Structure formats: structure tokens, C-alpha cells
Amino acid sequence: MNDIGALAMIFDEQGRTLLVHQTYDDCKWAFPGGRVELGEAPWEAAVRETKEETGLEVEIVRLISVYYFSDRETLGFHFLCRVIGGQMRVDGNEISEAAFFEPTQLPTPMTVPARQRLADALANCAQPTLRVYDRVEIIR
């Protein structure tokens, strides 16, 4: 396994989801998150990365899904989170913008798995979803 990642899925009171615009890797819109550091649990990484990228303090509500990307040997954990503090601001290095979007009006570019993560969250399944991808497509 080359990488383990974790991300936070956050919804506001209107049901909109928080996305960040990355300044790297095709400048995609994505959910706040990143790599799990050595000695760190995935849920801790999701909380840390969200704070670093958006300024928001969150707590984990539950695990939504786990994705395995065979082409990159990467495992991703996706958590539903709720905001418990902080002020929205972006770091300016990795993230150029953070905003809430209606699930039916998502920005581009965004990967197919990112859109599927949102669908998994909205399905509100009792158990986490496991998905396997051979390669990632970007919707432009």
C-alpha cells in the first residue's frame, strides 16, 4: 500500500456540501482531506486536514465509505463530519478556495470518485460503503 488518505464530508444547514479547490493535481474541486501521517489514525487525519485546509474545527460523526484505488495502491477513508468551531479560511498554498455547493450543482473539474463519495453520503446507508477503482476519471 503506497498511501492512506482521509477526508471530511461536511454539510451546512441548507444541505450543501463543503468543497475545496486544490492548487495542485489538475486543480480539482475535492473534499477537505489528505494523507494519513505515520502514527495517525484516519479519523485524526480527516480532522487535522480539514483544520489546515479550511480553518474549520470538525468532529467525526461516522465513517461513510472506504475506497481502494488499485492503479495507485491507495486506500481512502471518508468521514461525515460536523463543524464545532473555527472560521472559514483557506491556506492559499494547497487550497485556493473553499465553498458550500448544492449536491445538484457541483463545480468542475471534479473526479468521478469525488462525486460518488457525495452520493454515498447522501444515501445515508447504515453501514459504510466499499468501492474499488482501477483508475480515476476527471469530469471537466
PDB file of C-alpha atoms in Angstrom, residues 27-136:
ATOM      1  CA  CYS A  27      -6.644  21.951  -9.743  1.00  0.00           C
ATOM      2  CA  LYS A  28      -9.701  19.860  -8.905  1.00  0.00           C
ATOM      3  CA  TRP A  29     -12.552  20.554  -6.536  1.00  0.00           C
ATOM      4  CA  ALA A  30     -12.499  17.993  -3.738  1.00  0.00           C
ATOM      5  CA  PHE A  31     -13.480  17.339  -0.156  1.00  0.00           C
ATOM      6  CA  PRO A  32     -11.082  18.587   2.532  1.00  0.00           C
ATOM      7  CA  GLY A  33      -8.543  15.907   3.362  1.00  0.00           C
ATOM      8  CA  GLY A  34      -5.163  14.425   2.680  1.00  0.00           C
ATOM      9  CA  ARG A  35      -2.611  11.806   3.617  1.00  0.00           C
ATOM     10  CA  VAL A  36      -2.630   9.990   6.929  1.00  0.00           C
ATOM     11  CA  GLU A  37       0.687  10.638   8.674  1.00  0.00           C
ATOM     12  CA  LEU A  38       2.760   7.929  10.355  1.00  0.00           C
ATOM     13  CA  GLY A  39       1.247   7.110  13.748  1.00  0.00           C
ATOM     14  CA  GLU A  40      -2.000   8.926  12.935  1.00  0.00           C
ATOM     15  CA  ALA A  41      -5.446   7.331  12.640  1.00  0.00           C
ATOM     16  CA  PRO A  42      -7.522   8.098   9.515  1.00  0.00           C
ATOM     17  CA  TRP A  43     -10.168   9.953  11.536  1.00  0.00           C
ATOM     18  CA  GLU A  44      -7.463  12.096  13.149  1.00  0.00           C
ATOM     19  CA  ALA A  45      -6.082  12.925   9.696  1.00  0.00           C
ATOM     20  CA  ALA A  46      -9.529  13.990   8.444  1.00  0.00           C
ATOM     21  CA  VAL A  47      -9.912  16.380  11.398  1.00  0.00           C
ATOM     22  CA  ARG A  48      -6.345  17.745  11.039  1.00  0.00           C
ATOM     23  CA  GLU A  49      -6.514  18.207   7.261  1.00  0.00           C
ATOM     24  CA  THR A  50      -9.874  19.985   7.478  1.00  0.00           C
ATOM     25  CA  LYS A  51      -8.459  22.452  10.011  1.00  0.00           C
ATOM     26  CA  GLU A  52      -5.322  23.017   7.887  1.00  0.00           C
ATOM     27  CA  GLU A  53      -7.216  23.494   4.620  1.00  0.00           C
ATOM     28  CA  THR A  54     -10.332  25.377   5.744  1.00  0.00           C
ATOM     29  CA  GLY A  55      -9.756  26.732   9.254  1.00  0.00           C
ATOM     30  CA  LEU A  56     -12.803  24.792  10.473  1.00  0.00           C
ATOM     31  CA  GLU A  57     -12.692  22.532  13.512  1.00  0.00           C
ATOM     32  CA  VAL A  58     -14.743  19.379  12.989  1.00  0.00           C
ATOM     33  CA  GLU A  59     -15.676  16.216  14.803  1.00  0.00           C
ATOM     34  CA  ILE A  60     -16.288  12.838  13.216  1.00  0.00           C
ATOM     35  CA  VAL A  61     -19.918  11.717  13.022  1.00  0.00           C
ATOM     36  CA  ARG A  62     -19.355   8.395  11.237  1.00  0.00           C
ATOM     37  CA  LEU A  63     -17.453   6.564   8.510  1.00  0.00           C
ATOM     38  CA  ILE A  64     -19.246   6.902   5.160  1.00  0.00           C
ATOM     39  CA  SER A  65     -17.065   4.908   2.787  1.00  0.00           C
ATOM     40  CA  VAL A  66     -13.701   3.346   2.058  1.00  0.00           C
ATOM     41  CA  TYR A  67     -12.296   3.464  -1.484  1.00  0.00           C
ATOM     42  CA  TYR A  68      -9.378   1.479  -2.876  1.00  0.00           C
ATOM     43  CA  PHE A  69      -7.593   2.811  -5.975  1.00  0.00           C
ATOM     44  CA  SER A  70      -5.694  -0.136  -7.471  1.00  0.00           C
ATOM     45  CA  ASP A  71      -3.760   1.945 -10.014  1.00  0.00           C
ATOM     46  CA  ARG A  72      -2.165   3.971  -7.205  1.00  0.00           C
ATOM     47  CA  GLU A  73      -2.434   1.387  -4.416  1.00  0.00           C
ATOM     48  CA  THR A  74      -4.200   4.000  -2.317  1.00  0.00           C
ATOM     49  CA  LEU A  75      -6.827   3.490   0.355  1.00  0.00           C
ATOM     50  CA  GLY A  76      -9.161   6.379   1.235  1.00  0.00           C
ATOM     51  CA  PHE A  77     -11.380   6.765   4.295  1.00  0.00           C
ATOM     52  CA  HIS A  78     -14.309   9.192   4.017  1.00  0.00           C
ATOM     53  CA  PHE A  79     -15.956  10.566   7.149  1.00  0.00           C
ATOM     54  CA  LEU A  80     -19.137  12.533   7.728  1.00  0.00           C
ATOM     55  CA  CYS A  81     -18.145  15.443   9.982  1.00  0.00           C
ATOM     56  CA  ARG A  82     -19.821  18.321  11.745  1.00  0.00           C
ATOM     57  CA  VAL A  83     -18.340  21.766  12.329  1.00  0.00           C
ATOM     58  CA  ILE A  84     -17.710  22.510  16.013  1.00  0.00           C
ATOM     59  CA  GLY A  85     -15.638  25.698  15.713  1.00  0.00           C
ATOM     60  CA  GLY A  86     -13.155  27.765  13.763  1.00  0.00           C
ATOM     61  CA  GLN A  87     -13.544  30.318  10.992  1.00  0.00           C
ATOM     62  CA  MET A  88     -13.602  29.507   7.278  1.00  0.00           C
ATOM     63  CA  ARG A  89     -10.316  30.480   5.609  1.00  0.00           C
ATOM     64  CA  VAL A  90      -8.050  28.772   3.085  1.00  0.00           C
ATOM     65  CA  ASP A  91      -4.321  28.177   3.399  1.00  0.00           C
ATOM     66  CA  GLY A  92      -3.528  29.671  -0.027  1.00  0.00           C
ATOM     67  CA  ASN A  93      -0.839  27.070  -0.737  1.00  0.00           C
ATOM     68  CA  GLU A  94      -2.696  23.822  -1.402  1.00  0.00           C
ATOM     69  CA  ILE A  95      -6.192  25.325  -1.417  1.00  0.00           C
ATOM     70  CA  SER A  96      -7.275  28.446  -3.306  1.00  0.00           C
ATOM     71  CA  GLU A  97     -10.964  28.469  -2.356  1.00  0.00           C
ATOM     72  CA  ALA A  98     -13.488  26.737  -0.082  1.00  0.00           C
ATOM     73  CA  ALA A  99     -17.240  26.954  -0.594  1.00  0.00           C
ATOM     74  CA  PHE A 100     -20.503  25.135   0.001  1.00  0.00           C
ATOM     75  CA  PHE A 101     -22.327  23.717  -3.040  1.00  0.00           C
ATOM     76  CA  GLU A 102     -25.735  22.221  -3.688  1.00  0.00           C
ATOM     77  CA  PRO A 103     -25.318  18.480  -4.407  1.00  0.00           C
ATOM     78  CA  THR A 104     -27.068  19.029  -7.752  1.00  0.00           C
ATOM     79  CA  GLN A 105     -24.805  21.951  -8.742  1.00  0.00           C
ATOM     80  CA  LEU A 106     -21.248  20.703  -8.235  1.00  0.00           C
ATOM     81  CA  PRO A 107     -18.300  22.587  -9.729  1.00  0.00           C
ATOM     82  CA  THR A 108     -15.803  21.234 -12.246  1.00  0.00           C
ATOM     83  CA  PRO A 109     -13.233  19.844 -12.580  1.00  0.00           C
ATOM     84  CA  MET A 110     -14.043  17.118 -10.076  1.00  0.00           C
ATOM     85  CA  THR A 111     -13.225  13.403 -10.121  1.00  0.00           C
ATOM     86  CA  VAL A 112     -15.831  10.693 -10.620  1.00  0.00           C
ATOM     87  CA  PRO A 113     -14.930   9.144  -7.223  1.00  0.00           C
ATOM     88  CA  ALA A 114     -15.478  12.512  -5.514  1.00  0.00           C
ATOM     89  CA  ARG A 115     -18.987  12.694  -6.950  1.00  0.00           C
ATOM     90  CA  GLN A 116     -19.580   9.072  -5.905  1.00  0.00           C
ATOM     91  CA  ARG A 117     -18.442   9.876  -2.346  1.00  0.00           C
ATOM     92  CA  LEU A 118     -21.142  12.530  -2.198  1.00  0.00           C
ATOM     93  CA  ALA A 119     -23.736  10.047  -3.468  1.00  0.00           C
ATOM     94  CA  ASP A 120     -22.591   7.574  -0.799  1.00  0.00           C
ATOM     95  CA  ALA A 121     -23.021  10.238   1.893  1.00  0.00           C
ATOM     96  CA  LEU A 122     -26.454  11.265   0.627  1.00  0.00           C
ATOM     97  CA  ALA A 123     -27.595   7.620   0.522  1.00  0.00           C
ATOM     98  CA  ASN A 124     -27.192   7.647   4.316  1.00  0.00           C
ATOM     99  CA  CYS A 125     -26.572   3.887   4.484  1.00  0.00           C
ATOM    100  CA  ALA A 126     -26.361   2.274   7.913  1.00  0.00           C
ATOM    101  CA  GLN A 127     -23.039   0.623   7.007  1.00  0.00           C
ATOM    102  CA  PRO A 128     -20.001   2.163   5.263  1.00  0.00           C
ATOM    103  CA  THR A 129     -19.659   1.552   1.517  1.00  0.00           C
ATOM    104  CA  LEU A 130     -16.577  -0.102  -0.008  1.00  0.00           C
ATOM    105  CA  ARG A 131     -15.647   0.817  -3.594  1.00  0.00           C
ATOM    106  CA  VAL A 132     -12.731  -0.253  -5.803  1.00  0.00           C
ATOM    107  CA  TYR A 133     -11.438   1.848  -8.729  1.00  0.00           C
ATOM    108  CA  ASP A 134      -8.954   0.777 -11.416  1.00  0.00           C
ATOM    109  CA  ARG A 135      -8.301   4.360 -12.471  1.00  0.00           C
ATOM    110  CA  VAL A 136      -9.749   7.805 -11.813  1.00  0.00           C
TER     111      VAL A 136
END
